[in-house]
Amino acid sequence: MEMKRIFYRDTWACFHWWPTGKNGRARFCYADLPLALIEKYNGFAGRELVDLYEKCAIVLFEKFGSKNKYWMMVNEINTIWYNPLDAGIRDLGGNPLQVIFQGAHHQFLASAKAVIHFHRLCPKGQIGMKLGYYPETMKRYLERNGVRLAVEKGDADFFEPAI
């Protein structure tokens, strides 16, 4: 966590040096997971990363939220289809679609939680990527392919309509 803070601190120093004076867009990336989290939890396939991502987001917003107005959370979620390692997923198990979509669910959930904290901690900022719902077409696709997301109590509070 400390190395990530140092990285982001130095990155923000570059924003203030930028000659145009324009405010950059901070992308809180999920694809630069520490190897230890990939090995221990299989990246976002592990539910534990939801809480870890949320905690890291809070630290970043508290430390750097006033330094940057524009933020983006999970971006290009579609890359999980053809490169699950972007989400830290190395082991696809016996049902790759199940693992991939569970990882995507965890990314959506982590992002949704981070967005809520952002609005609380950085009321003047703007943030992107909180889908907020699963389209009916996706629900049908998951059902047709035998994918059953492990959804914990309270998860549905972050999605509308409830999943």
mmCIF file with all atom_site columns, C-alpha atoms in Angstrom:
data_model
loop_
_atom_site.group_PDB
_atom_site.id
_atom_site.type_symbol
_atom_site.label_atom_id
_atom_site.label_alt_id
_atom_site.label_comp_id
_atom_site.label_asym_id
_atom_site.label_entity_id
_atom_site.label_seq_id
_atom_site.pdbx_PDB_ins_code
_atom_site.Cartn_x
_atom_site.Cartn_y
_atom_site.Cartn_z
_atom_site.occupancy
_atom_site.B_iso_or_equiv
_atom_site.pdbx_formal_charge
_atom_site.auth_seq_id
_atom_site.auth_comp_id
_atom_site.auth_asym_id
_atom_site.auth_atom_id
_atom_site.pdbx_PDB_model_num
ATOM 1   C CA . MET A 1 1   ? 0.000   0.000   0.000   1.00 0.00 ? 1   MET A CA 1
ATOM 2   C CA . GLU A 1 2   ? 2.842   2.404   0.850   1.00 0.00 ? 2   GLU A CA 1
ATOM 3   C CA . MET A 1 3   ? 4.439   1.984   -2.592  1.00 0.00 ? 3   MET A CA 1
ATOM 4   C CA . LYS A 1 4   ? 1.110   2.779   -4.237  1.00 0.00 ? 4   LYS A CA 1
ATOM 5   C CA . ARG A 1 5   ? 0.799   5.954   -2.140  1.00 0.00 ? 5   ARG A CA 1
ATOM 6   C CA . ILE A 1 6   ? 4.312   7.045   -3.142  1.00 0.00 ? 6   ILE A CA 1
ATOM 7   C CA . PHE A 1 7   ? 3.496   6.376   -6.801  1.00 0.00 ? 7   PHE A CA 1
ATOM 8   C CA . TYR A 1 8   ? 0.283   8.424   -6.646  1.00 0.00 ? 8   TYR A CA 1
ATOM 9   C CA . ARG A 1 9   ? 1.985   11.224  -4.661  1.00 0.00 ? 9   ARG A CA 1
ATOM 10  C CA . ASP A 1 10  ? 4.656   11.563  -7.320  1.00 0.00 ? 10  ASP A CA 1
ATOM 11  C CA . THR A 1 11  ? 2.045   11.396  -10.069 1.00 0.00 ? 11  THR A CA 1
ATOM 12  C CA . TRP A 1 12  ? 0.125   14.302  -8.539  1.00 0.00 ? 12  TRP A CA 1
ATOM 13  C CA . ALA A 1 13  ? 3.317   16.318  -8.371  1.00 0.00 ? 13  ALA A CA 1
ATOM 14  C CA . CYS A 1 14  ? 3.429   15.986  -12.176 1.00 0.00 ? 14  CYS A CA 1
ATOM 15  C CA . PHE A 1 15  ? -0.135  17.317  -12.477 1.00 0.00 ? 15  PHE A CA 1
ATOM 16  C CA . HIS A 1 16  ? 0.865   20.535  -10.735 1.00 0.00 ? 16  HIS A CA 1
ATOM 17  C CA . TRP A 1 17  ? 3.935   20.915  -12.941 1.00 0.00 ? 17  TRP A CA 1
ATOM 18  C CA . TRP A 1 18  ? 1.951   20.418  -16.169 1.00 0.00 ? 18  TRP A CA 1
ATOM 19  C CA . PRO A 1 19  ? 2.502   23.610  -18.213 1.00 0.00 ? 19  PRO A CA 1
ATOM 20  C CA . THR A 1 20  ? -1.066  24.065  -19.476 1.00 0.00 ? 20  THR A CA 1
ATOM 21  C CA . GLY A 1 21  ? -2.433  24.263  -15.950 1.00 0.00 ? 21  GLY A CA 1
ATOM 22  C CA . LYS A 1 22  ? -5.209  21.843  -16.926 1.00 0.00 ? 22  LYS A CA 1
ATOM 23  C CA . ASN A 1 23  ? -6.469  19.406  -14.351 1.00 0.00 ? 23  ASN A CA 1
ATOM 24  C CA . GLY A 1 24  ? -5.569  15.835  -15.257 1.00 0.00 ? 24  GLY A CA 1
ATOM 25  C CA . ARG A 1 25  ? -7.800  12.821  -15.046 1.00 0.00 ? 25  ARG A CA 1
ATOM 26  C CA . ALA A 1 26  ? -6.839  10.348  -12.385 1.00 0.00 ? 26  ALA A CA 1
ATOM 27  C CA . ARG A 1 27  ? -7.499  6.734   -13.242 1.00 0.00 ? 27  ARG A CA 1
ATOM 28  C CA . PHE A 1 28  ? -7.573  4.526   -10.197 1.00 0.00 ? 28  PHE A CA 1
ATOM 29  C CA . CYS A 1 29  ? -6.459  1.415   -11.995 1.00 0.00 ? 29  CYS A CA 1
ATOM 30  C CA . TYR A 1 30  ? -7.464  -2.102  -11.085 1.00 0.00 ? 30  TYR A CA 1
ATOM 31  C CA . ALA A 1 31  ? -4.977  -3.611  -13.529 1.00 0.00 ? 31  ALA A CA 1
ATOM 32  C CA . ASP A 1 32  ? -1.870  -2.767  -11.546 1.00 0.00 ? 32  ASP A CA 1
ATOM 33  C CA . LEU A 1 33  ? -2.570  -5.125  -8.671  1.00 0.00 ? 33  LEU A CA 1
ATOM 34  C CA . PRO A 1 34  ? 0.348   -6.139  -6.503  1.00 0.00 ? 34  PRO A CA 1
ATOM 35  C CA . LEU A 1 35  ? 1.509   -9.642  -7.357  1.00 0.00 ? 35  LEU A CA 1
ATOM 36  C CA . ALA A 1 36  ? 0.861   -10.768 -3.779  1.00 0.00 ? 36  ALA A CA 1
ATOM 37  C CA . LEU A 1 37  ? -2.882  -10.036 -4.214  1.00 0.00 ? 37  LEU A CA 1
ATOM 38  C CA . ILE A 1 38  ? -2.966  -11.885 -7.511  1.00 0.00 ? 38  ILE A CA 1
ATOM 39  C CA . GLU A 1 39  ? -1.288  -14.906 -5.968  1.00 0.00 ? 39  GLU A CA 1
ATOM 40  C CA . LYS A 1 40  ? -3.265  -14.897 -2.720  1.00 0.00 ? 40  LYS A CA 1
ATOM 41  C CA . TYR A 1 41  ? -6.777  -14.087 -3.988  1.00 0.00 ? 41  TYR A CA 1
ATOM 42  C CA . ASN A 1 42  ? -6.611  -14.776 -7.743  1.00 0.00 ? 42  ASN A CA 1
ATOM 43  C CA . GLY A 1 43  ? -7.097  -11.064 -8.334  1.00 0.00 ? 43  GLY A CA 1
ATOM 44  C CA . PHE A 1 44  ? -10.663 -9.821  -8.555  1.00 0.00 ? 44  PHE A CA 1
ATOM 45  C CA . ALA A 1 45  ? -11.924 -13.394 -8.706  1.00 0.00 ? 45  ALA A CA 1
ATOM 46  C CA . GLY A 1 46  ? -11.508 -13.195 -4.926  1.00 0.00 ? 46  GLY A CA 1
ATOM 47  C CA . ARG A 1 47  ? -14.159 -11.263 -3.037  1.00 0.00 ? 47  ARG A CA 1
ATOM 48  C CA . GLU A 1 48  ? -11.475 -9.915  -0.694  1.00 0.00 ? 48  GLU A CA 1
ATOM 49  C CA . LEU A 1 49  ? -10.339 -7.457  -3.361  1.00 0.00 ? 49  LEU A CA 1
ATOM 50  C CA . VAL A 1 50  ? -13.631 -5.562  -3.134  1.00 0.00 ? 50  VAL A CA 1
ATOM 51  C CA . ASP A 1 51  ? -12.832 -4.408  0.399   1.00 0.00 ? 51  ASP A CA 1
ATOM 52  C CA . LEU A 1 52  ? -9.136  -3.858  -0.325  1.00 0.00 ? 52  LEU A CA 1
ATOM 53  C CA . TYR A 1 53  ? -9.956  -1.708  -3.376  1.00 0.00 ? 53  TYR A CA 1
ATOM 54  C CA . GLU A 1 54  ? -12.468 0.265   -1.328  1.00 0.00 ? 54  GLU A CA 1
ATOM 55  C CA . LYS A 1 55  ? -9.915  0.912   1.441   1.00 0.00 ? 55  LYS A CA 1
ATOM 56  C CA . CYS A 1 56  ? -7.258  1.960   -1.053  1.00 0.00 ? 56  CYS A CA 1
ATOM 57  C CA . ALA A 1 57  ? -9.725  4.307   -2.784  1.00 0.00 ? 57  ALA A CA 1
ATOM 58  C CA . ILE A 1 58  ? -10.568 5.986   0.524   1.00 0.00 ? 58  ILE A CA 1
ATOM 59  C CA . VAL A 1 59  ? -6.861  6.580   1.235   1.00 0.00 ? 59  VAL A CA 1
ATOM 60  C CA . LEU A 1 60  ? -6.322  8.034   -2.245  1.00 0.00 ? 60  LEU A CA 1
ATOM 61  C CA . PHE A 1 61  ? -9.391  10.281  -2.057  1.00 0.00 ? 61  PHE A CA 1
ATOM 62  C CA . GLU A 1 62  ? -8.447  11.556  1.393   1.00 0.00 ? 62  GLU A CA 1
ATOM 63  C CA . LYS A 1 63  ? -4.844  12.194  0.382   1.00 0.00 ? 63  LYS A CA 1
ATOM 64  C CA . PHE A 1 64  ? -5.269  13.424  -3.191  1.00 0.00 ? 64  PHE A CA 1
ATOM 65  C CA . GLY A 1 65  ? -8.966  14.214  -3.669  1.00 0.00 ? 65  GLY A CA 1
ATOM 66  C CA . SER A 1 66  ? -8.424  17.955  -3.278  1.00 0.00 ? 66  SER A CA 1
ATOM 67  C CA . LYS A 1 67  ? -5.549  17.911  -5.771  1.00 0.00 ? 67  LYS A CA 1
ATOM 68  C CA . ASN A 1 68  ? -7.474  16.529  -8.716  1.00 0.00 ? 68  ASN A CA 1
ATOM 69  C CA . LYS A 1 69  ? -11.044 17.185  -9.842  1.00 0.00 ? 69  LYS A CA 1
ATOM 70  C CA . TYR A 1 70  ? -11.572 14.373  -12.363 1.00 0.00 ? 70  TYR A CA 1
ATOM 71  C CA . TRP A 1 71  ? -11.348 10.684  -11.486 1.00 0.00 ? 71  TRP A CA 1
ATOM 72  C CA . MET A 1 72  ? -12.130 7.431   -13.239 1.00 0.00 ? 72  MET A CA 1
ATOM 73  C CA . MET A 1 73  ? -12.572 4.101   -11.525 1.00 0.00 ? 73  MET A CA 1
ATOM 74  C CA . VAL A 1 74  ? -12.766 0.749   -13.306 1.00 0.00 ? 74  VAL A CA 1
ATOM 75  C CA . ASN A 1 75  ? -12.230 1.442   -16.984 1.00 0.00 ? 75  ASN A CA 1
ATOM 76  C CA . GLU A 1 76  ? -12.527 -0.833  -19.992 1.00 0.00 ? 76  GLU A CA 1
ATOM 77  C CA . ILE A 1 77  ? -14.221 -3.601  -18.023 1.00 0.00 ? 77  ILE A CA 1
ATOM 78  C CA . ASN A 1 78  ? -14.597 -5.489  -21.303 1.00 0.00 ? 78  ASN A CA 1
ATOM 79  C CA . THR A 1 79  ? -10.888 -6.376  -21.274 1.00 0.00 ? 79  THR A CA 1
ATOM 80  C CA . ILE A 1 80  ? -11.657 -9.054  -18.693 1.00 0.00 ? 80  ILE A CA 1
ATOM 81  C CA . TRP A 1 81  ? -13.101 -11.143 -21.571 1.00 0.00 ? 81  TRP A CA 1
ATOM 82  C CA . TYR A 1 82  ? -9.887  -11.475 -23.504 1.00 0.00 ? 82  TYR A CA 1
ATOM 83  C CA . ASN A 1 83  ? -7.331  -10.707 -20.817 1.00 0.00 ? 83  ASN A CA 1
ATOM 84  C CA . PRO A 1 84  ? -8.500  -11.808 -17.357 1.00 0.00 ? 84  PRO A CA 1
ATOM 85  C CA . LEU A 1 85  ? -5.029  -10.996 -16.035 1.00 0.00 ? 85  LEU A CA 1
ATOM 86  C CA . ASP A 1 86  ? -6.004  -7.299  -16.297 1.00 0.00 ? 86  ASP A CA 1
ATOM 87  C CA . ALA A 1 87  ? -8.207  -8.094  -13.297 1.00 0.00 ? 87  ALA A CA 1
ATOM 88  C CA . GLY A 1 88  ? -5.455  -10.166 -11.734 1.00 0.00 ? 88  GLY A CA 1
ATOM 89  C CA . ILE A 1 89  ? -7.182  -13.441 -12.607 1.00 0.00 ? 89  ILE A CA 1
ATOM 90  C CA . ARG A 1 90  ? -4.631  -16.175 -13.350 1.00 0.00 ? 90  ARG A CA 1
ATOM 91  C CA . ASP A 1 91  ? -6.642  -19.293 -12.528 1.00 0.00 ? 91  ASP A CA 1
ATOM 92  C CA . LEU A 1 92  ? -9.827  -19.694 -14.576 1.00 0.00 ? 92  LEU A CA 1
ATOM 93  C CA . GLY A 1 93  ? -10.711 -22.977 -12.883 1.00 0.00 ? 93  GLY A CA 1
ATOM 94  C CA . GLY A 1 94  ? -13.117 -25.458 -14.412 1.00 0.00 ? 94  GLY A CA 1
ATOM 95  C CA . ASN A 1 95  ? -15.645 -22.834 -15.514 1.00 0.00 ? 95  ASN A CA 1
ATOM 96  C CA . PRO A 1 96  ? -13.836 -19.839 -17.035 1.00 0.00 ? 96  PRO A CA 1
ATOM 97  C CA . LEU A 1 97  ? -17.027 -17.852 -17.654 1.00 0.00 ? 97  LEU A CA 1
ATOM 98  C CA . GLN A 1 98  ? -18.018 -18.211 -13.993 1.00 0.00 ? 98  GLN A CA 1
ATOM 99  C CA . VAL A 1 99  ? -14.611 -16.966 -12.810 1.00 0.00 ? 99  VAL A CA 1
ATOM 100 C CA . ILE A 1 100 ? -14.455 -14.106 -15.325 1.00 0.00 ? 100 ILE A CA 1
ATOM 101 C CA . PHE A 1 101 ? -17.954 -12.809 -14.590 1.00 0.00 ? 101 PHE A CA 1
ATOM 102 C CA . GLN A 1 102 ? -17.480 -13.177 -10.843 1.00 0.00 ? 102 GLN A CA 1
ATOM 103 C CA . GLY A 1 103 ? -14.334 -11.087 -11.214 1.00 0.00 ? 103 GLY A CA 1
ATOM 104 C CA . ALA A 1 104 ? -16.234 -8.488  -13.259 1.00 0.00 ? 104 ALA A CA 1
ATOM 105 C CA . HIS A 1 105 ? -18.962 -8.415  -10.589 1.00 0.00 ? 105 HIS A CA 1
ATOM 106 C CA . HIS A 1 106 ? -16.331 -7.763  -7.937  1.00 0.00 ? 106 HIS A CA 1
ATOM 107 C CA . GLN A 1 107 ? -14.857 -4.952  -10.050 1.00 0.00 ? 107 GLN A CA 1
ATOM 108 C CA . PHE A 1 108 ? -18.283 -3.342  -10.495 1.00 0.00 ? 108 PHE A CA 1
ATOM 109 C CA . LEU A 1 109 ? -18.994 -3.636  -6.791  1.00 0.00 ? 109 LEU A CA 1
ATOM 110 C CA . ALA A 1 110 ? -15.600 -2.243  -5.766  1.00 0.00 ? 110 ALA A CA 1
ATOM 111 C CA . SER A 1 111 ? -16.019 0.643   -8.191  1.00 0.00 ? 111 SER A CA 1
ATOM 112 C CA . ALA A 1 112 ? -19.548 1.404   -6.970  1.00 0.00 ? 112 ALA A CA 1
ATOM 113 C CA . LYS A 1 113 ? -18.370 1.508   -3.359  1.00 0.00 ? 113 LYS A CA 1
ATOM 114 C CA . ALA A 1 114 ? -15.434 3.752   -4.269  1.00 0.00 ? 114 ALA A CA 1
ATOM 115 C CA . VAL A 1 115 ? -17.722 6.149   -6.161  1.00 0.00 ? 115 VAL A CA 1
ATOM 116 C CA . ILE A 1 116 ? -19.915 6.545   -3.072  1.00 0.00 ? 116 ILE A CA 1
ATOM 117 C CA . HIS A 1 117 ? -16.865 7.381   -0.943  1.00 0.00 ? 117 HIS A CA 1
ATOM 118 C CA . PHE A 1 118 ? -15.622 9.793   -3.597  1.00 0.00 ? 118 PHE A CA 1
ATOM 119 C CA . HIS A 1 119 ? -18.843 11.815  -3.516  1.00 0.00 ? 119 HIS A CA 1
ATOM 120 C CA . ARG A 1 120 ? -18.654 11.965  0.272   1.00 0.00 ? 120 ARG A CA 1
ATOM 121 C CA . LEU A 1 121 ? -14.972 12.945  0.425   1.00 0.00 ? 121 LEU A CA 1
ATOM 122 C CA . CYS A 1 122 ? -14.640 15.045  -2.762  1.00 0.00 ? 122 CYS A CA 1
ATOM 123 C CA . PRO A 1 123 ? -17.981 16.825  -3.270  1.00 0.00 ? 123 PRO A CA 1
ATOM 124 C CA . LYS A 1 124 ? -16.573 19.219  -5.897  1.00 0.00 ? 124 LYS A CA 1
ATOM 125 C CA . GLY A 1 125 ? -14.986 16.467  -7.974  1.00 0.00 ? 125 GLY A CA 1
ATOM 126 C CA . GLN A 1 126 ? -16.316 14.392  -10.832 1.00 0.00 ? 126 GLN A CA 1
ATOM 127 C CA . ILE A 1 127 ? -15.950 10.657  -11.200 1.00 0.00 ? 127 ILE A CA 1
ATOM 128 C CA . GLY A 1 128 ? -16.802 8.168   -13.899 1.00 0.00 ? 128 GLY A CA 1
ATOM 129 C CA . MET A 1 129 ? -17.810 4.510   -14.086 1.00 0.00 ? 129 MET A CA 1
ATOM 130 C CA . LYS A 1 130 ? -20.553 3.319   -11.880 1.00 0.00 ? 130 LYS A CA 1
ATOM 131 C CA . LEU A 1 131 ? -22.777 1.347   -14.181 1.00 0.00 ? 131 LEU A CA 1
ATOM 132 C CA . GLY A 1 132 ? -25.392 0.898   -11.484 1.00 0.00 ? 132 GLY A CA 1
ATOM 133 C CA . TYR A 1 133 ? -27.273 -2.042  -12.946 1.00 0.00 ? 133 TYR A CA 1
ATOM 134 C CA . TYR A 1 134 ? -27.011 -5.255  -14.898 1.00 0.00 ? 134 TYR A CA 1
ATOM 135 C CA . PRO A 1 135 ? -28.851 -4.956  -18.219 1.00 0.00 ? 135 PRO A CA 1
ATOM 136 C CA . GLU A 1 136 ? -31.487 -7.622  -18.852 1.00 0.00 ? 136 GLU A CA 1
ATOM 137 C CA . THR A 1 137 ? -29.504 -8.879  -21.843 1.00 0.00 ? 137 THR A CA 1
ATOM 138 C CA . MET A 1 138 ? -26.541 -9.590  -19.565 1.00 0.00 ? 138 MET A CA 1
ATOM 139 C CA . LYS A 1 139 ? -28.734 -11.343 -17.010 1.00 0.00 ? 139 LYS A CA 1
ATOM 140 C CA . ARG A 1 140 ? -30.085 -13.594 -19.773 1.00 0.00 ? 140 ARG A CA 1
ATOM 141 C CA . TYR A 1 141 ? -26.575 -14.277 -21.103 1.00 0.00 ? 141 TYR A CA 1
ATOM 142 C CA . LEU A 1 142 ? -25.348 -15.294 -17.642 1.00 0.00 ? 142 LEU A CA 1
ATOM 143 C CA . GLU A 1 143 ? -28.359 -17.553 -17.134 1.00 0.00 ? 143 GLU A CA 1
ATOM 144 C CA . ARG A 1 144 ? -27.973 -19.231 -20.559 1.00 0.00 ? 144 ARG A CA 1
ATOM 145 C CA . ASN A 1 145 ? -24.319 -19.949 -19.797 1.00 0.00 ? 145 ASN A CA 1
ATOM 146 C CA . GLY A 1 146 ? -24.875 -21.316 -16.321 1.00 0.00 ? 146 GLY A CA 1
ATOM 147 C CA . VAL A 1 147 ? -23.127 -18.421 -14.576 1.00 0.00 ? 147 VAL A CA 1
ATOM 148 C CA . ARG A 1 148 ? -24.446 -17.830 -11.055 1.00 0.00 ? 148 ARG A CA 1
ATOM 149 C CA . LEU A 1 149 ? -22.845 -14.810 -9.446  1.00 0.00 ? 149 LEU A CA 1
ATOM 150 C CA . ALA A 1 150 ? -22.015 -15.162 -5.767  1.00 0.00 ? 150 ALA A CA 1
ATOM 151 C CA . VAL A 1 151 ? -23.821 -12.112 -4.450  1.00 0.00 ? 151 VAL A CA 1
ATOM 152 C CA . GLU A 1 152 ? -23.563 -11.300 -0.770  1.00 0.00 ? 152 GLU A CA 1
ATOM 153 C CA . LYS A 1 153 ? -26.122 -9.570  1.389   1.00 0.00 ? 153 LYS A CA 1
ATOM 154 C CA . GLY A 1 154 ? -25.922 -5.850  0.720   1.00 0.00 ? 154 GLY A CA 1
ATOM 155 C CA . ASP A 1 155 ? -24.397 -6.120  -2.761  1.00 0.00 ? 155 ASP A CA 1
ATOM 156 C CA . ALA A 1 156 ? -27.709 -5.286  -4.389  1.00 0.00 ? 156 ALA A CA 1
ATOM 157 C CA . ASP A 1 157 ? -27.747 -1.974  -2.518  1.00 0.00 ? 157 ASP A CA 1
ATOM 158 C CA . PHE A 1 158 ? -25.137 -0.738  -4.987  1.00 0.00 ? 158 PHE A CA 1
ATOM 159 C CA . PHE A 1 159 ? -27.042 -1.717  -8.121  1.00 0.00 ? 159 PHE A CA 1
ATOM 160 C CA . GLU A 1 160 ? -30.367 -0.509  -9.509  1.00 0.00 ? 160 GLU A CA 1
ATOM 161 C CA . PRO A 1 161 ? -32.569 -2.388  -10.140 1.00 0.00 ? 161 PRO A CA 1
ATOM 162 C CA . ALA A 1 162 ? -31.376 -5.037  -7.751  1.00 0.00 ? 162 ALA A CA 1
ATOM 163 C CA . ILE A 1 163 ? -29.411 -7.900  -9.275  1.00 0.00 ? 163 ILE A CA 1
#
